[in-house]
XYZ file of C-alpha atoms in Angstrom:
572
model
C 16.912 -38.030 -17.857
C 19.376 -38.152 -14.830
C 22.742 -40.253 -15.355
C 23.077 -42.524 -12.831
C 25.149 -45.516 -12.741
C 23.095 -48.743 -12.530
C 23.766 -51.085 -9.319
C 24.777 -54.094 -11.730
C 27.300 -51.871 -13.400
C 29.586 -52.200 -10.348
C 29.577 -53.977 -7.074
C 31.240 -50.856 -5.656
C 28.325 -49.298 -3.672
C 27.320 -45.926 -5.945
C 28.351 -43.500 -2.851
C 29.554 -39.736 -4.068
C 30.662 -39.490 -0.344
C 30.208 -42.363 1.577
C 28.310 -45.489 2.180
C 24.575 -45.002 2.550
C 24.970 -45.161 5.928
C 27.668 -42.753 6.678
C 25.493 -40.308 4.444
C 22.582 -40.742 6.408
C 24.605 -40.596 9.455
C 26.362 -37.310 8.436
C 22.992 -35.634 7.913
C 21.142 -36.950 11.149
C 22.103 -33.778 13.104
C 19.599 -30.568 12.411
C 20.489 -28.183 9.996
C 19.275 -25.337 12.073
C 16.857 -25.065 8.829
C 13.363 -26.842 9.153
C 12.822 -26.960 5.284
C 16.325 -28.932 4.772
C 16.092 -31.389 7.949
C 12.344 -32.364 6.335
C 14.225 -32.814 3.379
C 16.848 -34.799 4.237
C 14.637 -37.034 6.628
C 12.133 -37.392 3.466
C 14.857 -38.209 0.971
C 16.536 -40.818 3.478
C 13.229 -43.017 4.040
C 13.455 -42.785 0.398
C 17.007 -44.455 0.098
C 15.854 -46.927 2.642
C 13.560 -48.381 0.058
C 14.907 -47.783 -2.683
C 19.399 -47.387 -2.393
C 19.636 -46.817 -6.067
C 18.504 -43.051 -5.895
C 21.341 -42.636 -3.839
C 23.652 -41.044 -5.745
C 20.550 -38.516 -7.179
C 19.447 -37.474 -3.364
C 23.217 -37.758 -2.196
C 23.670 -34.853 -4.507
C 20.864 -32.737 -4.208
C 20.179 -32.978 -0.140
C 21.869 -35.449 1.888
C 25.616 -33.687 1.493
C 26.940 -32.358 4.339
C 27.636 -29.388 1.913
C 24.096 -28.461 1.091
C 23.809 -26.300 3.617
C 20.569 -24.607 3.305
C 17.000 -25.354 1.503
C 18.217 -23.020 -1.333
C 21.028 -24.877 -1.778
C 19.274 -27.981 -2.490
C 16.767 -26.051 -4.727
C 19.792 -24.542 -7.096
C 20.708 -27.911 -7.613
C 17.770 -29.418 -8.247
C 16.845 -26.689 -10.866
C 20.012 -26.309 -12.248
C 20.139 -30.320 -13.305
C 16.823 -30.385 -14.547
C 17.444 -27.149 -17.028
C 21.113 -28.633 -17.747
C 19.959 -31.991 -18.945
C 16.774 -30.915 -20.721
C 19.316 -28.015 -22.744
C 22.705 -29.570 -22.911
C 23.061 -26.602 -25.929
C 21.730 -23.830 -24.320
C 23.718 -24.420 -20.713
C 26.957 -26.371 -21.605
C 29.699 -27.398 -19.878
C 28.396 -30.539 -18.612
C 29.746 -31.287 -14.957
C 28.738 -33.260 -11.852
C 27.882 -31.569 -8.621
C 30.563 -33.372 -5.897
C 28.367 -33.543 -2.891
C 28.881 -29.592 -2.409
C 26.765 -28.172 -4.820
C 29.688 -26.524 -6.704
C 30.640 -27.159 -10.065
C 33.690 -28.829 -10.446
C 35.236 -29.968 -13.859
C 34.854 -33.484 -14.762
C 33.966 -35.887 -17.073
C 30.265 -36.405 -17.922
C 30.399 -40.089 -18.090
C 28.739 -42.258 -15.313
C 31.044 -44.545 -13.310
C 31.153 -46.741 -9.863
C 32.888 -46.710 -6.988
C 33.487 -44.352 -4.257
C 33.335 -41.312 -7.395
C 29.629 -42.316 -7.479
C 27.163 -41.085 -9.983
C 27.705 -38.393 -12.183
C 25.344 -35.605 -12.317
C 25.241 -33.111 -14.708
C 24.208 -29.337 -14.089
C 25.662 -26.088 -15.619
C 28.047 -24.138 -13.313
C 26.563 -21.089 -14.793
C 23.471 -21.857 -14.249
C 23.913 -23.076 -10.717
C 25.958 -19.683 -9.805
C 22.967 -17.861 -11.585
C 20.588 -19.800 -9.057
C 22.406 -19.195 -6.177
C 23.135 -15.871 -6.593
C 19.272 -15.083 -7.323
C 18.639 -16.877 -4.179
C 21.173 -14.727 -2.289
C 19.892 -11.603 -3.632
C 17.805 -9.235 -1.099
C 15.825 -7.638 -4.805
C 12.292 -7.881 -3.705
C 9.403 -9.448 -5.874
C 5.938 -8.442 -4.684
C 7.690 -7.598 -1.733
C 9.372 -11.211 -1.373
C 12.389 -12.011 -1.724
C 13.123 -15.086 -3.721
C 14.426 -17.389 -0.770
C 11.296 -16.685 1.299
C 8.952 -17.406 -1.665
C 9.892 -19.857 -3.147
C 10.023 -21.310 0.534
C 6.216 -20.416 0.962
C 5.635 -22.133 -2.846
C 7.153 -25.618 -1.876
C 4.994 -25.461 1.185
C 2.093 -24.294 -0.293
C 2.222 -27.441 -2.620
C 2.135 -29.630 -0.207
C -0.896 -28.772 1.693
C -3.197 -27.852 -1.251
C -1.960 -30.430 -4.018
C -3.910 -34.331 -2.637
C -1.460 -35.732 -5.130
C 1.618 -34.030 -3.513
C 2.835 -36.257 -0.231
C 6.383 -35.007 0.638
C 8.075 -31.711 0.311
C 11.175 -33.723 -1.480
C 8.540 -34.609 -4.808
C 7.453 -31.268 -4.737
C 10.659 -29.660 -5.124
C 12.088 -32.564 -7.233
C 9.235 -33.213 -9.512
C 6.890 -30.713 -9.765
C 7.451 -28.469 -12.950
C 5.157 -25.428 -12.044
C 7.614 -24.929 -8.887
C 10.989 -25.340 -10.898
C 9.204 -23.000 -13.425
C 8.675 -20.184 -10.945
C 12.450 -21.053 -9.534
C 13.456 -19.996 -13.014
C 11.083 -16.915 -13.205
C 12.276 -15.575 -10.278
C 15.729 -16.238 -11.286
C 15.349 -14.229 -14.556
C 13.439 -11.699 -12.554
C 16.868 -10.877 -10.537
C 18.508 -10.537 -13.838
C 15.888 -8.306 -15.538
C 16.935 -4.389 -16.645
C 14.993 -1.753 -16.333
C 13.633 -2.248 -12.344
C 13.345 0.505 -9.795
C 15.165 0.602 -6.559
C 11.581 -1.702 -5.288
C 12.790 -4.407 -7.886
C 9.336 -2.919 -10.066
C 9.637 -3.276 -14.069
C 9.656 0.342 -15.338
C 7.442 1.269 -18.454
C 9.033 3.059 -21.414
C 7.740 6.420 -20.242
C 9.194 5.913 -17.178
C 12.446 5.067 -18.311
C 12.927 8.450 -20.675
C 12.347 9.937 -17.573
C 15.403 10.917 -15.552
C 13.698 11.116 -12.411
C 12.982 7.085 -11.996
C 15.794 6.454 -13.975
C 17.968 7.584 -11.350
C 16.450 5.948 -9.007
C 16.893 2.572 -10.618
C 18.608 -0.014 -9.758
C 21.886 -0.200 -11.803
C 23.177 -3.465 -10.897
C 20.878 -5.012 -13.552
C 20.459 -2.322 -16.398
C 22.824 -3.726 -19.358
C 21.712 -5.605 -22.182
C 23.670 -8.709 -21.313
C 21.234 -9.548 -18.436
C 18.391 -9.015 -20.776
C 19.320 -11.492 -22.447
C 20.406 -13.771 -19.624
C 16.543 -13.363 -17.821
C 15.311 -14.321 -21.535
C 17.251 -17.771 -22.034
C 16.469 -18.627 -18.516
C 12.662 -18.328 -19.568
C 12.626 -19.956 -22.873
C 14.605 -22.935 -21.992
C 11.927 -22.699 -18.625
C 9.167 -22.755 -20.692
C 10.840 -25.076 -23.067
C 11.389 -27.408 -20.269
C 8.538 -27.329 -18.222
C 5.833 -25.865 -20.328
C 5.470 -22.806 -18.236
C 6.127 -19.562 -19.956
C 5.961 -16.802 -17.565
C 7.770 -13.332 -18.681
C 10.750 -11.782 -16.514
C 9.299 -9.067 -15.989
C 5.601 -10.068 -14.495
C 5.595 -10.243 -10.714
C 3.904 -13.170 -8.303
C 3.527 -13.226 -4.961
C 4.682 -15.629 -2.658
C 3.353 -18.794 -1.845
C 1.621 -19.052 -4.834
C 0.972 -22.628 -6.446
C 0.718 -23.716 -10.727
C -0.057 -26.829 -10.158
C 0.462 -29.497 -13.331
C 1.807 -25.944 -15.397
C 1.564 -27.373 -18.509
C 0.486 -24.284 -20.774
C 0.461 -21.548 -18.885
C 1.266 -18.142 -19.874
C 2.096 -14.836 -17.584
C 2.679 -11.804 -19.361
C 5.220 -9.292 -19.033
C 2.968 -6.388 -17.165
C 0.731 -9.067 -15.280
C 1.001 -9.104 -11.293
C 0.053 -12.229 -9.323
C -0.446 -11.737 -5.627
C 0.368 -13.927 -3.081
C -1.487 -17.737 -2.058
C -2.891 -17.910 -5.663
C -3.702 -20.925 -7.304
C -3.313 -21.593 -11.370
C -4.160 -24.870 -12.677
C -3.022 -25.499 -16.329
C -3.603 -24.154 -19.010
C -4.271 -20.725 -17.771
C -3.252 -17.316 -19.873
C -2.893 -13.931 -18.598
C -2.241 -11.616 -21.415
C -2.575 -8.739 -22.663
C -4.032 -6.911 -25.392
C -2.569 -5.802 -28.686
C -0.330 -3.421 -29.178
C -2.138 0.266 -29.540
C 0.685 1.740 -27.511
C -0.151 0.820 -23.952
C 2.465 -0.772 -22.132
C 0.573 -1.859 -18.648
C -1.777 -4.010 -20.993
C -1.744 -7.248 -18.769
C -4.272 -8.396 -15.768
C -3.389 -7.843 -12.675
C -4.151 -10.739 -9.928
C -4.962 -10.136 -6.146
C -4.532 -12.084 -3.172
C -5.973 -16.213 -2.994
C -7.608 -15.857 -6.224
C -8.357 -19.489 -7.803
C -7.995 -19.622 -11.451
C -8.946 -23.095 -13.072
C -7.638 -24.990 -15.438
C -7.831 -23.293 -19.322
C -8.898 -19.804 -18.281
C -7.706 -16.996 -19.938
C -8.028 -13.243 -18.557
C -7.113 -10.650 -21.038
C -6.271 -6.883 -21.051
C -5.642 -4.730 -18.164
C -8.148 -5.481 -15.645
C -8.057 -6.348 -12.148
C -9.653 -9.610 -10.442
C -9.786 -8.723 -6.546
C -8.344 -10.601 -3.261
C -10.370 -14.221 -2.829
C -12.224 -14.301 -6.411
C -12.527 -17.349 -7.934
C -11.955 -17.997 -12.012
C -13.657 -20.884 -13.189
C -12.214 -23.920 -15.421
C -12.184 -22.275 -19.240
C -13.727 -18.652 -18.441
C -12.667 -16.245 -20.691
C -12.374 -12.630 -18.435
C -12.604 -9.777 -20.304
C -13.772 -7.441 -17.431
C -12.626 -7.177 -13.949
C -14.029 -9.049 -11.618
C -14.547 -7.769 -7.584
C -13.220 -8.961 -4.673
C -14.622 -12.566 -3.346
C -16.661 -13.087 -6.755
C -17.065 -16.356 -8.408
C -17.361 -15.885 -12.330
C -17.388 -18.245 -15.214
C -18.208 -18.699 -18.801
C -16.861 -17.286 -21.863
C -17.213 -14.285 -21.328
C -16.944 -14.709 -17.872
C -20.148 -13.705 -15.664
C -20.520 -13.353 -11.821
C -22.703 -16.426 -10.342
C -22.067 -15.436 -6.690
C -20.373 -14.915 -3.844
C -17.026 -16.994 -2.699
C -17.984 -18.488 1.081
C -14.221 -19.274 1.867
C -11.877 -16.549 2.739
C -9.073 -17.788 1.057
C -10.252 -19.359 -2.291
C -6.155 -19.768 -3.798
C -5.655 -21.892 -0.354
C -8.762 -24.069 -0.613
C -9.104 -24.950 -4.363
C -12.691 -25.346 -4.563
C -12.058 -26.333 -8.136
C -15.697 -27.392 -8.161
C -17.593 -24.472 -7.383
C -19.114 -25.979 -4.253
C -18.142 -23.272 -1.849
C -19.664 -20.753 -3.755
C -23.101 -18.308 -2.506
C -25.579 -17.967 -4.867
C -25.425 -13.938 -6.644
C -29.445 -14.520 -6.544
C -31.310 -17.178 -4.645
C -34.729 -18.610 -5.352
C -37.380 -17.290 -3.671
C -40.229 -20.113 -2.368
C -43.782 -18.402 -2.478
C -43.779 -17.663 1.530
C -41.028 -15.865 0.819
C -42.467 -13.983 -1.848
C -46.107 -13.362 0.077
C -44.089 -11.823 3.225
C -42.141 -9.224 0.354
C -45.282 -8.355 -0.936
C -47.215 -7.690 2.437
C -44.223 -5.350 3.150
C -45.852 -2.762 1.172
C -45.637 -1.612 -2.507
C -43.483 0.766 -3.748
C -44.920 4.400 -5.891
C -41.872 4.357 -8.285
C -43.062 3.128 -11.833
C -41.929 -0.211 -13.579
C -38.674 0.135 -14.928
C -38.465 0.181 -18.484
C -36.618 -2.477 -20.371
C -34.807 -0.121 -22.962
C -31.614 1.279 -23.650
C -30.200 4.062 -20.785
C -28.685 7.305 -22.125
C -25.021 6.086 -21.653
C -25.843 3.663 -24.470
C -25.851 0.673 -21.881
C -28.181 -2.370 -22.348
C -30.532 -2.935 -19.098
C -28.442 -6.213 -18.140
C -25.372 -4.121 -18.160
C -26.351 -1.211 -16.207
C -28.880 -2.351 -13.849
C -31.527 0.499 -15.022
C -34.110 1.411 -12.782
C -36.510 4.142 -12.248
C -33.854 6.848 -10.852
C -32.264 6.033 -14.675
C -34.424 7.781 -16.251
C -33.698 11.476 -14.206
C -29.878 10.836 -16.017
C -32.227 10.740 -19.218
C -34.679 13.894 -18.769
C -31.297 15.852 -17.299
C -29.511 15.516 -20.914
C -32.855 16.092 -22.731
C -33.210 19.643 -20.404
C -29.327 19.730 -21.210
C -29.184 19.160 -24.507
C -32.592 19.405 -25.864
C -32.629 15.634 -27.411
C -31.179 12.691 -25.824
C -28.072 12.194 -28.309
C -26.247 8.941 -28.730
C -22.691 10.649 -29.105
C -21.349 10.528 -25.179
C -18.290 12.480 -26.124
C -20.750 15.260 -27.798
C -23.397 15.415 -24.813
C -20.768 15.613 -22.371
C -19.328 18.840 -23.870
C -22.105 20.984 -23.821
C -21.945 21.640 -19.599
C -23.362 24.771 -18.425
C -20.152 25.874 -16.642
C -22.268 29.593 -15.766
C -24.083 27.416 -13.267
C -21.527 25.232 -11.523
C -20.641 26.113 -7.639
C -17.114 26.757 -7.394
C -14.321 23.866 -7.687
C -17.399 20.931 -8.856
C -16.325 18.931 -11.846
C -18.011 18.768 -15.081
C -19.924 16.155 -16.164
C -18.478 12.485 -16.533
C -20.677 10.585 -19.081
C -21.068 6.633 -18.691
C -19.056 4.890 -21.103
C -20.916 2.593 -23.890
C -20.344 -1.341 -23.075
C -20.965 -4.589 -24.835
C -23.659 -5.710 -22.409
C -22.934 -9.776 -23.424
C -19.539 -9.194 -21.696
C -20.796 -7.495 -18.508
C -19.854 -9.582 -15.629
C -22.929 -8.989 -13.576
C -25.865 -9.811 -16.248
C -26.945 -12.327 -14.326
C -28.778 -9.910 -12.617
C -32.128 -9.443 -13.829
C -31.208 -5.941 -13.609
C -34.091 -3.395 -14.911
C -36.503 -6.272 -16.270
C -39.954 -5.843 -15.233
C -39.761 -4.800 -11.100
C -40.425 -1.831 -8.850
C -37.433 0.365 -6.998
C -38.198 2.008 -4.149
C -37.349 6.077 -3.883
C -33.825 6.030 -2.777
C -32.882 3.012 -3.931
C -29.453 2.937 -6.060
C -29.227 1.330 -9.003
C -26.188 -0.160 -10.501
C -26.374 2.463 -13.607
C -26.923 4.971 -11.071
C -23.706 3.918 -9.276
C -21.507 4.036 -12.085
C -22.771 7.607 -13.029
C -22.195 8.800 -8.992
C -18.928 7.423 -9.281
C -17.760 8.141 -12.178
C -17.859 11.836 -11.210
C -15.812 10.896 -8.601
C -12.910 9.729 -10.675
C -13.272 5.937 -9.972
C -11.992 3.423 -11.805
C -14.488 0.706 -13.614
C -12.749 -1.931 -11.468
C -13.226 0.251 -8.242
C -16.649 0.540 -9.379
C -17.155 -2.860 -9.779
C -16.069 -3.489 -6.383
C -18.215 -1.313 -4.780
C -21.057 -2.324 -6.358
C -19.964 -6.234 -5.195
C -19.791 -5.419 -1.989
C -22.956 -3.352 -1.149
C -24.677 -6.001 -3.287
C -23.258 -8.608 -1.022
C -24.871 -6.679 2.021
C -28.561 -6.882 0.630
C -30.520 -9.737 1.870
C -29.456 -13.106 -0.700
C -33.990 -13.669 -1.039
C -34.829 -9.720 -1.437
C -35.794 -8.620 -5.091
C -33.043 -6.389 -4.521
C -30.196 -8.416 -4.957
C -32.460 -10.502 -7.668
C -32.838 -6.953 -10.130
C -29.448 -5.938 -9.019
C -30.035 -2.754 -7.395
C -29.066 -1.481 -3.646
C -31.891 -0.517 -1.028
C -31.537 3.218 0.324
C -30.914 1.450 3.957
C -27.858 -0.482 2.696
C -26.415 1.860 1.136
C -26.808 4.770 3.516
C -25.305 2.025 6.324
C -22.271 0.974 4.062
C -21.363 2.941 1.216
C -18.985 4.951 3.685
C -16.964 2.100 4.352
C -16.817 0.295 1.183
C -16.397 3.436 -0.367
C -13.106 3.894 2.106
C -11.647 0.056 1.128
C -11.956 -0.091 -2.498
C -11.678 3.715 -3.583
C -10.216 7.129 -3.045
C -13.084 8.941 -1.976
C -12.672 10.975 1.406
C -14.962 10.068 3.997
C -16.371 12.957 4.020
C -17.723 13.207 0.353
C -18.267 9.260 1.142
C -20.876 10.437 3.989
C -22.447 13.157 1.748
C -23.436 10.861 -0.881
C -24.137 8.255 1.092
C -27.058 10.588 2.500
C -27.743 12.308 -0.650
C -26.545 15.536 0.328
C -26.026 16.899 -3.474
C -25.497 20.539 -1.801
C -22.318 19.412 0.105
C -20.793 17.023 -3.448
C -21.091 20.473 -5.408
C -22.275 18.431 -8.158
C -22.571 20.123 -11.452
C -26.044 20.992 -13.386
C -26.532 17.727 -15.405
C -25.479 15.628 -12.420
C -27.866 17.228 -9.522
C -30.810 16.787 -11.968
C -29.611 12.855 -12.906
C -29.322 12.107 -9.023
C -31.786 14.424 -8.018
C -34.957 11.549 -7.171
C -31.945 9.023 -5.871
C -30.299 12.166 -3.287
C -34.150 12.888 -2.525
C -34.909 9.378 -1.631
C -31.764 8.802 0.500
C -32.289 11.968 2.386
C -36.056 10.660 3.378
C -34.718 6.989 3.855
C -33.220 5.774 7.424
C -30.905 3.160 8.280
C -33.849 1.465 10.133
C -36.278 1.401 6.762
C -36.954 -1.999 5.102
């Protein structure tokens, strides 16, 4: 609801400063700001059309006073939260052409007074201070993202035609105006503007580093009426204390929910309906996903826990992610699976929201196809066996091939019996015949294979693997001694996937061919993990002498090493 006086109320033109012309008139010369003089030239082919929403635009953009782009966001902002919570922000005045408070009375009127419009001065002074601060969010700070937003509305939204309704109308913009708002008010930031765990705050070295213009409870509770009367308002509930990127877009916003320990990064895209949160309480306090770089998320998805989705993924409409998901991977369902590879570089700025732009994970082969694979020669290795691998993962999870099985003969010379318990099996390590500084064994943790992300690979059903060749179980073994994450993991095994041929029965059972991975595990190994190049260039050659790997892992990657060390870059 905005109060403004009716033209048949009074034959006095409703001017706050001026005629219509004069107002136009004052505003003709550029700001020196590109954002405002679009703006202003926007809202003023408006009035031409339609002199009513004078007063309304006369206010927000055409004053001489509005100085800046921020300016006319505060105001904009600050009247829609005012007149949607009267109770919450009181002290109902009008904004004089200036965007300052000044007392008044909150009744409409004619003449040369114009329209009255209502807007909290505290709320306006919180705005504009928030805009003013330098506090950085995802290294932003708030005038330069929300900046990069209003653009980035306007060229991905086709329903979106002028900055001015983006800025005046759009409620997933004034939502993340209010988040990052609260965000500046927050407690418990370091001197980056980063929300501080618990443990981090008993700890007197961060907490002396923190920021302590924002640590008393007061602007707690400031950051946490400016998001409930937010999400009140505009249906957007997004926690002070989560961070987004710049230039990031919720387009319609209705129903969305951002958790406190969730990260967005910048040119994302969130259609409605979309929840990241977290998991329940069991004591973690990072327990919400974390969002990379143009990631597309469609409308009712929810991604739960602590998990990563990389730069350019893409989230389809009402996927339910309970895994991470790598870098440039399209996934969908409930629970979410991988179905291929994202063509565009930038899936947050294109918003395939149909899935066209997407490269199959496995494409059908035609029978030429298949007779040229065949005349390449057939492999020795034997038919890998559909059953359960020693980690206790199902064949679609793991990818098991014929190098799975050493893992399995190494804990039965280990151990004696192939045991079920992990935790037990991985306890009994023959430390009398390690080589100096090699780790002990890391065993594969047990997974729910229905919410792997990549069984759509036929992975381990029915097909040969060459000597050499990695497998996706075998991977996760080889890096798990390494100390990888399972989202690092995941996104190593994306991308060497992504480098076998899209037809090859490689890609199709989900396992890597010795060539690729001798040619590209270095590098991939370098983008997504920790690894030094050096141990990176040892395994990708299968030089088990120079990892120092201990008993139980030389004899699981024993046949894998062996086959990489006889393999060449040139082979098949």
């Amino acid at each position: 609801m905005v109060l403004v006086s009716s033209p048949s109320e009074s034959s006095v033109p409703l001017v706050l400063r001026g005629s219509a012309t004069s107002s136009a008139t004052s505003t003709s010369a550029s700001s020196g700001d590109p954002l405002l003089d679009r703006l202003r030239t926007e809202a003023n082919e408006v009035i031409s059309s339609n002199p009513a929403l004078l007063p309304l635009l006369d206010n927000f953009v055409l004053s001489p006073k509005v100085d800046t782009f921020e300016d006319a966001i505060a105001n904009i902002v600050a009247h829609r939260l005012t007149v949607f919570s009267p109770a919450a922000f009181p002290c109902m005045v009008k904004i004089n052409g200036n965007g300052n408070g000044n007392g008044g009375s909150s009744s409409s009127s004619g003449g040369g007074d114009g329209g009255l419009i209502p807007c909290s001065p505290m709320l306006l002074h919180m705005l504009r201070d928030a805009l003013a601060s330098p506090e950085l969010e995802a290294n932003h700070d708030m005038s330069s993202a929300i900046r990069a937003d209003a653009e980035a509305i306007v060229r991905r939204d086709p329903a979106c035609e002028t900055l001015l309704e983006a800025i005046m109308f759009f409620k997933g913009f004034a939502a993340l105006v209010c988040h990052r708002a609260a965000r500046r008010k927050w407690p418990n930031k370091d001197s980056y503007g980063n929300a501080m765990s618990s443990e981090a705050l008993t700890d007197p070295a961060t907490t002396s580093k923190s920021s302590s213009s924002s640590s008393t409870k007061g602007d707690r509770f400031t950051a946490l009426l400016l998001q409930s009367q937010a999400a009140a308002a505009f249906g957007v509930d997004i926690h002070p204390a989560a961070s987004i990127g710049a230039g990031v877009v919720i387009d319609h916003g209705t129903g969305v929910v951002i958790g406190e320990t969730a990260t967005v990064g910048d040119g994302c895209t969130i259609l409605h309906g979309v929840t990241l949160g977290g998991t329940a309480k069991d004591g973690s306090w990072d327990r919400h996903p974390k969002i990379g770089q143009d990631v597309l998320i469609g409308a009712g998805s929810s991604i739960l826990g602590n998990i990563k989705v990389g730069n350019g993924a893409k989230i389809g409409s009402g996927s339910v992610v309970l895994r991470p998901i790598p870098s440039g991977a399209t996934a969908v369902g409930a629970p979410a699976k991988i179905i291929g590879f994202a063509k565009e570089e930038k899936p947050g700025s294109d918003v395939d929201l149909a899935l066209d732009e997407v490269e199959p994970l496995v494409k059908r082969n035609s029978s030429s196809l298949l007779s040229q694979e065949s005349s390449m020669g057939s492999f020795t290795s034997a038919t890998v066996a559909t059953t359960e691998d020693e980690s206790g993962e199902d064949d679609d999870d793991d990818g098991n091939g014929s190098n799975a099985g050493d893992g399995k003969q190494a804990e039965e010379d280990d151990n004696g019996s192939n045991g079920k318990d992990q935790k037990d099996t991985a306890t009994v390590e023959d430390t009398s015949s390690m080589p100096p500084g090699c780790r002990e064994w890391v065993a594969p943790k047990s997974h729910n294979r229905d919410l792997c992300p990549f069984r759509a690979l036929k992975c381990g059903q029915g097909t040969l693997v060459p000597p050499g060749a990695v497998t996706r179980q075998t991977l996760v073994a080889i890096l798990l001694q390494e100390g990888c994450k399972e989202d690092e993991i995941g996104e190593v095994y994306f991308a060497l996937l992504r480098c076998t041929p899209p037809r090859s029965e490689a890609r199709k059972h989900g396992y890597i061919p010795p060539c690729t991975f001798k040619e590209h595990f270095p590098d991939v190994a370098a983008k997504f993990t920790s690894i030094s190049p050096c141990r990176a260039k040892a395994i990708s050659r299968g030089d088990g002498k120079e990892l120092k790997l201990c008993r139980r892992a030389s004899k699981a990657f024993k046949k894998t090493f062996k086959g990489l060390q006889n393999a060449s870059i040139t082979d098949g």
